[in-house]
Amino acid sequence: MPALRHAVEDSLKHIVTVLLEDQTADSETKNNIHRLLCIFAEASTLREDRTYSISQKIVYLVMRHSDNLQARILYDVLLNARLDIGPLSLTHFMDRFTRMGRPDLAMHVLRRIAASGANVSYETVQYSCITLLRSRFDENEWYKVQSYLVTEMLELGIRPGIPMLNAMILNAVEAGDYQIAQAMFETARIHGIRRDTITYSILLKGAVQNLDDTLVERIMHMAEEDGALPRNNELVFSLIVAMLQIAGLNNTNVLTSANRYRAIVRVYTRYCNILPLQKLGICLDMDQNIDKAGTVSDPSPKLLSIVIVSFIRLIGRSDLVQALYNRYQNLVGQNHDLIAPTAETDHLANAFLFSLGRHTATFKTCPIILRNMLEPRATTIVNIARPTVKTWSIAARSYFFHGQRAAGDKIIEMMRARDIPVNLVTWNTIISGYARLQDASSVVNAIRGMEAAGFEVDSYTLKALSRINNRNQLLDPLRRTAANDDNARSQLPASHPSTYDAHGLSSEERNGSFQNEAMAANAQATDSSGLMPSTEQGMYHRTLSGLNNASNRLDRFQRSINEQRIASWSKDDADHDFLENLENSQPAKRQSGPHQSEP
């Protein structure tokens, strides 16, 4: 009998492997194999004096190709059968139930693993616990749920390793419970669990949430005590990023921007070679920390880049940033061994482009930055990063802000010529630029282009529309577009479904939509608060899916332009001839107005 059973299991394993391993089986085949495994498992209960094992590969492949209901049925059948299911197979079920949003079933599996006598602190089990702990089952009570799960896991005898401990600390930090996060950190120290770079990065996230500069310094000293510093570029990078984020979020003005930058340089020079900063002229006459001179290391390109970005953001004077870019570009051209590799990504070029593009005096450097990315020196040995979609979006924003409409118009053309996909950010930048110029017709055309590219209007698009001062300037082109779309629909043969038909609109709903359009075009008065009168608000009680016709766009845009108005461009938020013309051009004089201020 045992020989026969093993023969059946071997046959089942062959069937499962051949049909499921290459993931080409159809749904009927998957269902039949699932049924076959369940029959095999139930047959194992016929002998009450024996407990049989089963191939973990069979269980894994069948469970992976089962839907949620089938996975639950398979687990119940295997649970009731006299089959010895190993902890590895059980962790697959635990992960599956977690993805199903069933923490109760996932914990049931974990209890079964513990009851089997398996080592619940085994790495594979802990990673399944991490997946469970990092899942969100109830957005309002998620931290309470996770705290309960942690308590039960510890009661089952799990001794968290550093990855699981990091997940627990991260949950506490994200919930704002920094006291518990620090307590778990100290518990790890007491039990001799060595904290890693990720642990400190999580604590730094909490320091940013609390806008606590002193906490960053304490974390730095704790990392030194643990031996995580020095010679850890990744952790030094995380320290500086945290300091820079606090500087951007903290409006208490306890420290000036220059002092904040000095603090960043002090951290950098405590662990890294000061020479690159001296070459760039951004060390503010500070020297290498003598006590640490014997342990400093060369910075990684990422680390050096974040220090340069800190100077650009915190010092920020356009003349100083311009001088820094000139020195930086020369050093890249000279193939400086520490500085040149930073040009292999677009991060620094984008930072320079954003900063210099905000000021009239330095705006002319923008096309030079693009040229240096597109046409690097022949002697440069590093691979200079080409402009990315983010680079072009920043450039478009700068050109429109300074009235360089011709340059802004050509951005999308240049991106497509270089096979760079135009994303939603770029489209919204273009739309915002036209709105800043009060060119409603170009706004409408850009929105149509954006929708044709598969993107939908979002909150940033709506904010851009609020820049249009004269509502009719936006509504008139939309009304013409709606009329053109209606004429096009009228030319369709009777059997051709219209856009309205595709959305299942009745004739009354269609008429209502066009009535809304006509009423919206004539509605110009707003109350003292700048909001749409209640009679107009009643017209916009629904939004059709997709914004696939101009009438629907009219409804949505009419509603949007009466929301909040954006006061100014937020600070935080290529052909050779074309670039040459831009370098020789002067920024157009901007008209004064509520949306035209210098950022």
Coordinates of C-alpha atoms in Angstrom, one line a residue:
M1 CA 0.0 0.0 0.0
P2 CA 2.7 2.6 0.8
A3 CA 4.4 1.7 -2.5
L4 CA 1.2 2.4 -4.4
R5 CA 0.7 5.7 -2.6
H6 CA 4.2 6.8 -3.4
A7 CA 3.6 5.9 -7.0
V8 CA 0.4 8.0 -7.1
E9 CA 2.2 10.9 -5.5
D10 CA 5.1 10.7 -8.0
S11 CA 2.6 10.7 -10.8
L12 CA 0.7 13.7 -9.3
K13 CA 4.0 15.5 -8.9
H14 CA 4.9 14.9 -12.6
I15 CA 1.4 16.1 -13.8
V16 CA 1.6 19.2 -11.6
T17 CA 5.2 20.0 -12.7
V18 CA 4.6 19.6 -16.4
L19 CA 1.3 21.4 -16.5
L20 CA 1.8 24.2 -14.0
E21 CA 5.5 25.0 -13.8
D22 CA 5.6 26.9 -17.2
Q23 CA 2.5 28.8 -16.3
T24 CA 0.7 28.1 -19.6
A25 CA -2.1 26.0 -18.2
D26 CA -5.7 27.2 -18.9
S27 CA -8.2 27.7 -16.1
E28 CA -9.9 24.3 -16.7
T29 CA -6.6 22.5 -16.3
K30 CA -5.8 24.4 -13.1
N31 CA -9.2 23.6 -11.7
N32 CA -8.9 19.9 -12.5
I33 CA -5.4 19.7 -10.9
H34 CA -6.7 21.5 -7.8
R35 CA -9.5 19.0 -7.5
L36 CA -7.1 16.1 -8.1
L37 CA -4.8 17.2 -5.2
C38 CA -7.8 17.6 -2.9
I39 CA -9.0 14.1 -3.7
F40 CA -5.4 12.8 -3.1
A41 CA -5.3 14.6 0.3
E42 CA -8.7 13.3 1.4
A43 CA -7.7 9.8 0.5
S44 CA -4.8 10.1 2.9
T45 CA -7.3 10.1 5.8
L46 CA -8.5 6.6 5.1
R47 CA -5.6 5.1 7.2
E48 CA -5.9 6.4 10.7
D49 CA -2.7 4.8 11.8
R50 CA -0.4 6.6 9.4
T51 CA 0.7 10.2 8.7
Y52 CA 2.0 10.8 5.2
S53 CA 4.3 13.4 3.8
I54 CA 3.6 15.3 0.6
S55 CA 5.9 17.1 -1.8
Q56 CA 6.1 20.8 -1.0
K57 CA 6.5 21.5 -4.7
I58 CA 3.1 20.0 -5.4
V59 CA 1.5 22.2 -2.7
Y60 CA 3.3 25.3 -3.8
L61 CA 2.5 25.1 -7.5
V62 CA -1.2 24.2 -7.0
M63 CA -1.7 26.9 -4.4
R64 CA 0.1 29.5 -6.6
H65 CA -2.3 28.7 -9.5
S66 CA -5.4 28.7 -7.3
D67 CA -7.8 31.6 -6.9
N68 CA -8.5 32.8 -3.3
L69 CA -11.4 30.5 -2.7
Q70 CA -9.5 27.5 -4.0
A71 CA -6.5 28.4 -1.8
R72 CA -8.7 28.5 1.3
I73 CA -10.3 25.1 0.4
L74 CA -6.9 23.6 -0.3
Y75 CA -5.6 24.8 3.1
D76 CA -8.6 23.3 4.9
V77 CA -8.3 20.0 3.1
L78 CA -4.6 19.7 3.8
L79 CA -5.3 20.7 7.4
N80 CA -7.8 18.0 8.0
A81 CA -5.9 15.3 6.1
R82 CA -3.1 13.3 7.7
L83 CA -0.4 14.9 5.6
D84 CA 2.8 16.2 7.0
I85 CA 2.9 19.8 5.6
G86 CA 6.3 21.4 6.2
P87 CA 6.8 24.9 7.5
L88 CA 8.0 26.2 4.1
S89 CA 4.7 25.1 2.5
L90 CA 2.8 26.7 5.3
T91 CA 4.5 30.0 4.9
H92 CA 3.3 30.1 1.3
F93 CA -0.3 29.8 2.6
M94 CA 0.5 32.5 5.2
D95 CA 1.7 34.9 2.5
R96 CA -1.3 34.1 0.4
F97 CA -3.8 34.8 3.2
T98 CA -1.9 38.1 3.9
R99 CA -2.4 39.2 0.3
M100 CA -6.1 38.2 0.6
G101 CA -6.4 40.6 3.5
R102 CA -7.1 37.8 6.0
P103 CA -4.7 38.4 9.0
D104 CA -6.8 35.9 11.0
L105 CA -6.1 33.1 8.6
A106 CA -2.4 34.1 8.3
M107 CA -2.1 33.9 12.1
H108 CA -3.9 30.6 12.1
V109 CA -1.1 29.3 9.8
L110 CA 1.6 30.7 12.0
R111 CA 0.1 29.0 15.1
R112 CA 0.1 25.7 13.2
I113 CA 3.8 26.2 12.3
A114 CA 4.5 26.8 16.0
A115 CA 2.4 23.8 17.1
S116 CA 4.4 21.6 14.7
G117 CA 7.5 22.2 16.7
A118 CA 9.2 24.0 13.9
N119 CA 11.5 26.9 14.6
V120 CA 9.3 29.9 14.3
S121 CA 12.3 32.2 14.4
Y122 CA 13.5 30.6 11.2
E123 CA 14.3 33.3 8.5
T124 CA 11.6 32.2 6.1
V125 CA 8.9 32.3 8.8
Q126 CA 10.1 35.8 9.9
Y127 CA 9.9 37.2 6.4
S128 CA 6.3 36.0 6.2
C129 CA 5.7 37.7 9.5
I130 CA 7.3 40.9 8.0
T131 CA 4.9 40.8 5.1
L132 CA 2.0 40.4 7.5
L133 CA 3.2 43.3 9.7
R134 CA 3.7 45.6 6.8
S135 CA 0.2 45.0 5.4
R136 CA -2.7 47.4 6.0
F137 CA -6.0 45.7 6.7
D138 CA -7.8 48.6 8.3
E139 CA -6.7 52.1 7.4
N140 CA -8.2 53.6 10.6
E141 CA -7.1 50.9 13.1
W142 CA -4.1 49.5 11.3
Y143 CA -1.5 50.3 14.0
K144 CA -3.8 48.7 16.7
V145 CA -4.1 45.6 14.5
Q146 CA -0.4 45.4 13.9
S147 CA 0.4 45.8 17.6
Y148 CA -1.9 42.9 18.4
L149 CA -0.2 40.8 15.8
V150 CA 3.3 41.6 17.2
T151 CA 2.1 40.6 20.7
E152 CA 0.8 37.2 19.5
M153 CA 3.9 36.6 17.4
L154 CA 6.1 37.2 20.5
E155 CA 3.9 34.9 22.6
L156 CA 4.4 32.1 20.0
G157 CA 8.1 32.3 20.7
I158 CA 9.4 34.3 17.7
R159 CA 12.7 36.1 18.4
P160 CA 12.7 38.9 15.9
G161 CA 15.8 39.3 13.8
I162 CA 16.9 42.7 12.6
P163 CA 14.7 42.7 9.4
M164 CA 11.6 41.9 11.5
L165 CA 12.6 44.4 14.1
N166 CA 13.0 47.1 11.4
A167 CA 9.5 46.4 10.3
M168 CA 8.1 46.8 13.8
I169 CA 10.0 50.0 14.3
L170 CA 8.9 51.4 11.0
N171 CA 5.3 50.7 11.9
A172 CA 5.7 52.6 15.1
V173 CA 7.4 55.5 13.3
E174 CA 4.7 55.7 10.6
A175 CA 2.0 55.7 13.3
G176 CA 3.8 58.6 15.1
D177 CA 4.5 56.4 18.1
Y178 CA 8.2 57.4 18.3
Q179 CA 8.4 56.5 22.0
I180 CA 7.7 52.8 21.2
A181 CA 10.1 52.9 18.2
Q182 CA 12.9 54.1 20.5
A183 CA 11.9 51.4 23.1
M184 CA 12.2 48.7 20.5
F185 CA 15.5 50.1 19.4
E186 CA 16.8 49.9 22.9
T187 CA 15.4 46.4 23.4
A188 CA 17.5 45.3 20.4
R189 CA 20.6 46.8 22.0
I190 CA 19.9 45.0 25.3
H191 CA 19.5 41.7 23.5
G192 CA 22.6 42.1 21.4
I193 CA 20.8 42.5 18.1
R194 CA 23.1 44.5 15.9
R195 CA 21.2 47.4 14.3
D196 CA 21.9 48.1 10.6
T197 CA 21.8 51.1 8.3
I198 CA 18.1 50.5 7.6
T199 CA 17.3 50.7 11.4
Y200 CA 19.0 54.1 11.6
S201 CA 17.3 55.3 8.4
I202 CA 13.9 54.4 9.9
L203 CA 14.8 56.4 13.1
L204 CA 15.8 59.3 10.9
K205 CA 12.4 59.2 9.3
G206 CA 10.9 59.7 12.7
A207 CA 13.3 62.6 13.4
V208 CA 12.0 64.3 10.2
Q209 CA 8.4 63.7 11.2
N210 CA 9.2 65.4 14.5
L211 CA 11.4 68.1 12.9
D212 CA 14.0 67.3 15.5
D213 CA 17.6 68.3 14.6
T214 CA 18.9 67.2 18.0
L215 CA 17.4 63.7 17.4
V216 CA 19.4 63.4 14.1
E217 CA 22.6 64.2 16.1
R218 CA 21.7 61.6 18.7
I219 CA 21.1 58.9 16.1
M220 CA 24.5 59.8 14.5
H221 CA 26.3 59.2 17.9
M222 CA 24.3 56.0 18.5
A223 CA 25.4 54.7 15.1
E224 CA 29.0 55.5 16.0
E225 CA 28.7 53.6 19.2
D226 CA 27.3 50.6 17.3
G227 CA 30.1 50.8 14.8
A228 CA 27.8 51.6 11.9
L229 CA 29.9 54.8 11.4
P230 CA 32.3 55.8 10.0
R231 CA 32.9 54.3 6.5
N232 CA 29.2 54.0 5.7
N233 CA 28.3 56.3 2.8
E234 CA 24.7 55.1 2.8
L235 CA 24.1 56.1 6.4
V236 CA 25.9 59.5 6.0
F237 CA 23.6 60.1 3.0
S238 CA 20.6 59.3 5.1
L239 CA 21.7 61.7 7.8
I240 CA 22.2 64.5 5.3
V241 CA 18.8 63.8 3.6
A242 CA 17.1 64.0 7.0
M243 CA 18.8 67.3 7.8
L244 CA 17.8 68.7 4.4
Q245 CA 14.2 67.5 4.8
I246 CA 13.9 69.1 8.2
A247 CA 15.3 72.3 6.8
G248 CA 12.6 72.3 4.1
L249 CA 9.8 71.5 6.5
N250 CA 10.8 73.6 9.6
N251 CA 9.4 77.1 9.4
T252 CA 10.4 78.1 13.0
N253 CA 13.6 79.8 11.7
V254 CA 15.5 78.6 14.7
L255 CA 18.5 78.1 12.3
T256 CA 19.2 80.1 9.2
S257 CA 19.6 78.3 5.9
A258 CA 23.4 79.1 6.0
N259 CA 23.7 77.5 9.5
R260 CA 21.8 74.5 8.4
Y261 CA 24.1 74.1 5.5
R262 CA 27.1 74.4 7.8
A263 CA 25.7 71.6 10.0
I264 CA 25.4 69.4 6.9
V265 CA 29.0 70.1 5.9
R266 CA 30.1 69.3 9.5
V267 CA 28.4 65.9 9.3
Y268 CA 30.0 65.3 5.8
T269 CA 33.5 66.2 6.9
R270 CA 33.2 64.1 10.0
Y271 CA 33.2 61.0 7.8
C272 CA 34.2 61.9 4.2
N273 CA 36.9 63.6 2.3
I274 CA 36.5 67.3 2.2
L275 CA 38.6 67.8 -1.0
P276 CA 35.6 67.7 -3.5
L277 CA 33.9 70.4 -1.5
Q278 CA 37.0 72.5 -1.5
K279 CA 37.4 72.1 -5.3
L280 CA 33.8 73.1 -5.8
G281 CA 34.2 76.0 -3.4
I282 CA 31.2 75.0 -1.2
C283 CA 32.9 74.1 2.1
L284 CA 32.4 77.7 3.5
D285 CA 36.1 77.8 4.7
M286 CA 35.5 74.8 7.0
D287 CA 38.3 72.2 7.4
Q288 CA 38.4 68.5 7.7
N289 CA 37.7 67.3 11.2
I290 CA 41.2 66.5 12.5
D291 CA 40.1 63.9 14.9
K292 CA 38.4 62.0 12.2
A293 CA 41.0 62.6 9.4
G294 CA 42.3 59.1 9.8
T295 CA 38.9 57.4 9.2
V296 CA 37.4 59.5 6.5
S297 CA 36.5 57.9 3.2
D298 CA 35.8 59.1 -0.3
P299 CA 32.2 60.0 -0.9
S300 CA 30.0 58.0 -3.3
P301 CA 28.5 60.0 -6.2
K302 CA 25.1 59.9 -4.5
L303 CA 26.5 61.3 -1.2
L304 CA 28.5 64.1 -2.9
S305 CA 25.4 65.0 -5.0
I306 CA 23.2 65.5 -2.0
V307 CA 25.7 67.8 -0.4
I308 CA 25.8 69.9 -3.6
V309 CA 22.0 69.9 -3.7
S310 CA 22.0 71.1 -0.1
F311 CA 24.1 74.1 -1.1
I312 CA 21.8 74.9 -4.0
R313 CA 18.7 74.7 -1.8
L314 CA 19.9 76.3 1.4
I315 CA 22.4 78.9 0.1
G316 CA 20.5 79.4 -3.1
R317 CA 21.7 82.8 -4.2
S318 CA 21.6 82.8 -8.0
D319 CA 25.1 84.2 -8.5
L320 CA 26.6 81.7 -6.1
V321 CA 24.7 78.8 -7.8
Q322 CA 25.8 80.1 -11.2
A323 CA 29.4 80.2 -10.1
L324 CA 29.1 76.7 -8.6
Y325 CA 27.7 75.3 -11.9
N326 CA 30.6 76.8 -13.8
R327 CA 33.2 75.2 -11.5
Y328 CA 31.3 71.9 -11.4
Q329 CA 31.1 71.7 -15.2
N330 CA 34.8 72.4 -15.5
L331 CA 35.7 69.7 -13.0
V332 CA 33.4 67.2 -14.8
G333 CA 35.2 68.1 -18.1
Q334 CA 38.5 67.5 -16.4
N335 CA 37.3 64.0 -15.4
H336 CA 37.8 64.7 -11.6
D337 CA 37.7 61.2 -10.1
L338 CA 35.2 62.1 -7.4
I339 CA 33.1 64.8 -9.0
A340 CA 32.8 63.6 -12.6
P341 CA 30.8 60.4 -11.7
T342 CA 28.0 62.6 -10.2
A343 CA 27.1 63.6 -13.8
E344 CA 26.1 60.1 -14.7
T345 CA 22.6 60.7 -13.4
D346 CA 20.4 63.6 -14.0
H347 CA 19.9 64.7 -10.4
L348 CA 22.4 67.5 -10.2
A349 CA 21.6 68.8 -13.7
N350 CA 18.0 69.0 -12.7
A351 CA 18.8 70.8 -9.4
F352 CA 20.9 73.4 -11.3
L353 CA 18.2 73.7 -14.0
F354 CA 15.5 74.3 -11.4
S355 CA 17.4 76.8 -9.4
L356 CA 19.0 78.8 -12.2
G357 CA 15.7 78.8 -14.2
R358 CA 13.9 80.7 -11.4
H359 CA 15.9 83.9 -11.8
T360 CA 16.0 86.3 -14.7
A361 CA 19.7 86.9 -14.3
T362 CA 20.6 83.2 -14.6
F363 CA 17.9 81.9 -16.9
K364 CA 20.2 81.9 -19.9
T365 CA 22.2 79.1 -18.3
C366 CA 19.2 76.7 -18.8
P367 CA 19.9 75.9 -22.5
I368 CA 23.6 75.6 -21.7
I369 CA 22.8 72.9 -19.1
L370 CA 20.7 71.1 -21.7
R371 CA 23.5 71.4 -24.3
N372 CA 26.1 70.0 -21.9
M373 CA 23.8 67.0 -21.3
L374 CA 23.1 66.5 -25.0
E375 CA 26.5 67.3 -26.3
P376 CA 29.2 66.4 -23.7
R377 CA 32.8 67.1 -24.3
A378 CA 34.6 64.5 -26.4
T379 CA 37.3 64.2 -23.7
T380 CA 34.8 63.3 -20.9
I381 CA 35.3 59.7 -19.9
V382 CA 32.1 59.3 -17.8
N383 CA 28.7 58.6 -19.3
I384 CA 27.0 62.0 -19.0
A385 CA 23.3 61.6 -18.3
R386 CA 21.0 62.7 -21.1
P387 CA 18.0 64.8 -20.3
T388 CA 15.1 62.8 -18.7
V389 CA 11.4 63.5 -18.7
K390 CA 12.0 65.3 -15.4
T391 CA 14.7 67.4 -17.0
W392 CA 12.5 68.5 -19.9
S393 CA 9.6 69.2 -17.5
I394 CA 11.7 71.5 -15.4
A395 CA 13.0 73.2 -18.6
A396 CA 9.4 73.7 -19.8
R397 CA 8.4 75.3 -16.5
S398 CA 11.4 77.7 -16.7
Y399 CA 10.7 78.7 -20.3
F400 CA 7.1 79.5 -19.7
F401 CA 7.8 81.3 -16.5
H402 CA 10.1 83.6 -18.3
G403 CA 7.8 84.1 -21.3
Q404 CA 9.9 81.9 -23.7
R405 CA 6.8 80.4 -25.3
A406 CA 8.5 79.2 -28.4
A407 CA 10.9 77.1 -26.3
G408 CA 8.1 75.8 -24.2
D409 CA 6.1 74.8 -27.3
K410 CA 9.0 72.8 -28.6
I411 CA 9.7 70.7 -25.5
I412 CA 7.2 67.9 -26.3
E413 CA 8.5 67.8 -29.9
M414 CA 12.1 67.4 -28.7
M415 CA 11.1 64.7 -26.1
R416 CA 9.3 62.7 -28.8
A417 CA 12.3 63.0 -31.2
R418 CA 14.4 61.4 -28.6
D419 CA 11.9 58.7 -27.7
I420 CA 11.4 60.1 -24.2
P421 CA 7.8 59.4 -23.1
V422 CA 5.8 62.5 -22.2
N423 CA 4.3 61.9 -18.7
L424 CA 1.4 63.6 -16.9
V425 CA 3.8 65.9 -15.1
T426 CA 5.1 67.3 -18.4
W427 CA 1.6 67.8 -19.7
N428 CA 0.5 69.6 -16.6
T429 CA 3.6 71.8 -16.8
I430 CA 2.8 72.7 -20.4
I431 CA -0.9 73.4 -19.5
S432 CA 0.2 75.5 -16.5
G433 CA 2.5 77.5 -18.7
Y434 CA -0.2 78.3 -21.2
A435 CA -2.6 79.2 -18.3
R436 CA 0.1 81.5 -16.9
L437 CA 0.2 83.3 -20.4
Q438 CA -3.7 83.4 -20.3
D439 CA -3.8 81.5 -23.6
A440 CA -7.0 79.5 -23.1
S441 CA -7.1 78.1 -26.6
S442 CA -3.6 76.5 -26.2
V443 CA -4.7 75.2 -22.8
V444 CA -7.7 73.4 -24.4
N445 CA -5.5 72.0 -27.2
A446 CA -2.9 70.8 -24.6
I447 CA -5.6 69.1 -22.6
R448 CA -6.9 67.3 -25.7
G449 CA -3.3 66.2 -26.5
M450 CA -2.9 65.0 -22.9
E451 CA -6.1 63.0 -23.1
A452 CA -5.2 61.6 -26.5
A453 CA -2.0 60.3 -24.9
G454 CA -4.0 58.4 -22.4
F455 CA -3.8 60.7 -19.4
E456 CA -6.7 62.1 -17.4
V457 CA -7.2 65.5 -15.9
D458 CA -6.1 65.5 -12.2
S459 CA -5.9 68.0 -9.4
Y460 CA -2.8 69.6 -10.7
T461 CA -4.5 70.2 -14.1
L462 CA -7.4 71.8 -12.3
K463 CA -5.1 74.0 -10.3
A464 CA -3.4 75.1 -13.5
L465 CA -6.9 76.0 -14.9
S466 CA -7.5 78.3 -12.0
R467 CA -4.8 80.6 -13.3
I468 CA -7.1 81.7 -16.2
N469 CA -8.4 85.0 -15.0
N470 CA -11.2 85.4 -17.6
R471 CA -13.5 82.4 -17.4
N472 CA -15.0 82.9 -20.9
Q473 CA -11.5 82.7 -22.3
L474 CA -11.5 79.1 -21.3
L475 CA -15.2 78.3 -21.9
D476 CA -15.4 79.7 -25.5
P477 CA -12.8 77.3 -26.9
L478 CA -14.4 74.5 -25.0
R479 CA -17.8 75.4 -26.5
R480 CA -16.3 75.4 -30.0
T481 CA -14.6 72.0 -29.3
A482 CA -17.9 70.6 -28.1
A483 CA -19.7 71.9 -31.2
N484 CA -17.0 70.3 -33.4
D485 CA -17.3 67.0 -31.5
D486 CA -21.1 67.1 -31.9
N487 CA -20.8 67.8 -35.7
A488 CA -18.4 64.8 -36.0
R489 CA -20.9 62.6 -34.2
S490 CA -23.7 63.7 -36.5
Q491 CA -21.6 62.5 -39.4
L492 CA -21.4 58.9 -38.0
P493 CA -23.6 56.2 -39.7
A494 CA -26.6 55.2 -37.7
S495 CA -25.0 51.9 -36.7
H496 CA -21.9 53.6 -35.3
P497 CA -22.2 54.0 -31.5
S498 CA -21.5 57.6 -30.4
T499 CA -19.4 58.5 -27.3
Y500 CA -22.6 59.1 -25.4
D501 CA -23.9 55.7 -26.4
A502 CA -20.7 54.1 -25.3
H503 CA -21.3 55.5 -21.9
G504 CA -24.9 54.4 -21.9
L505 CA -26.4 58.0 -21.8
S506 CA -30.0 58.5 -22.6
S507 CA -31.2 61.3 -24.9
E508 CA -32.4 63.3 -21.9
E509 CA -28.9 63.0 -20.3
R510 CA -27.3 64.1 -23.5
N511 CA -29.5 67.1 -23.7
G512 CA -28.9 67.9 -20.1
S513 CA -25.2 67.8 -20.7
F514 CA -25.4 70.4 -23.5
Q515 CA -27.8 72.5 -21.4
N516 CA -25.2 72.5 -18.7
E517 CA -22.7 73.6 -21.3
A518 CA -24.8 76.5 -22.5
M519 CA -25.7 77.6 -19.0
A520 CA -22.1 77.4 -17.8
A521 CA -20.9 79.5 -20.8
N522 CA -23.4 82.3 -19.8
A523 CA -22.8 82.1 -16.0
Q524 CA -20.2 84.7 -15.1
A525 CA -21.2 86.0 -11.7
T526 CA -19.6 84.6 -8.6
D527 CA -20.4 85.4 -5.0
S528 CA -18.1 87.4 -2.8
S529 CA -16.2 84.3 -1.8
G530 CA -15.3 83.6 -5.4
L531 CA -17.2 80.3 -5.3
M532 CA -19.8 79.2 -7.9
P533 CA -23.3 80.4 -7.1
S534 CA -25.6 77.6 -5.8
T535 CA -27.7 77.6 -9.0
E536 CA -24.6 76.8 -11.0
Q537 CA -23.4 74.3 -8.5
G538 CA -26.5 72.3 -9.0
M539 CA -25.6 71.8 -12.7
Y540 CA -22.5 69.8 -11.9
H541 CA -23.9 66.9 -9.9
R542 CA -22.3 64.1 -11.9
T543 CA -19.0 63.4 -13.8
L544 CA -19.0 61.0 -16.7
S545 CA -16.2 58.4 -16.8
G546 CA -13.1 59.2 -18.8
L547 CA -13.9 62.8 -20.0
N548 CA -14.1 61.4 -23.5
N549 CA -16.2 64.2 -25.0
A550 CA -15.9 68.0 -25.0
S551 CA -19.2 68.5 -23.2
N552 CA -18.0 66.5 -20.3
R553 CA -14.8 68.4 -20.2
L554 CA -16.7 71.6 -20.1
D555 CA -18.7 70.5 -17.0
R556 CA -15.5 69.5 -15.2
F557 CA -13.4 72.5 -16.1
Q558 CA -16.2 74.9 -15.3
R559 CA -16.4 73.4 -11.8
S560 CA -12.6 73.4 -11.4
I561 CA -11.8 77.0 -12.3
N562 CA -14.0 78.2 -9.4
E563 CA -12.0 76.3 -6.8
Q564 CA -8.9 77.7 -5.2
R565 CA -6.5 79.9 -7.2
I566 CA -2.8 79.4 -7.1
A567 CA -0.9 82.6 -6.1
S568 CA 2.4 81.8 -7.6
W569 CA 4.7 79.1 -9.0
S570 CA 5.8 76.9 -6.1
K571 CA 9.5 76.8 -5.4
D572 CA 9.1 73.2 -4.2
D573 CA 7.1 71.8 -6.7
A574 CA 16.8 69.6 -28.4
D575 CA 18.1 70.6 -31.4
H576 CA 21.4 72.4 -31.8
D577 CA 20.0 75.5 -33.5
F578 CA 17.1 75.6 -31.0
L579 CA 19.5 75.6 -28.0
E580 CA 21.8 78.2 -29.7
N581 CA 18.8 80.5 -30.3
L582 CA 17.8 80.2 -26.6
E583 CA 21.3 81.1 -25.4
N584 CA 21.1 84.3 -27.4
S585 CA 17.6 85.2 -26.5
Q586 CA 16.5 87.5 -23.6
P587 CA 13.7 86.6 -21.2
A588 CA 10.5 88.2 -22.1
K589 CA 9.2 90.9 -19.8
R590 CA 6.5 89.4 -17.7
Q591 CA 3.2 91.1 -17.1
S592 CA 2.4 91.9 -13.6
G593 CA -0.5 90.1 -12.1
P594 CA -1.6 87.8 -9.3
H595 CA 0.0 84.8 -10.9
Q596 CA 3.1 86.4 -12.4
S597 CA 5.3 87.0 -9.4
E598 CA 8.9 86.0 -9.2
P599 CA 9.1 82.7 -7.3

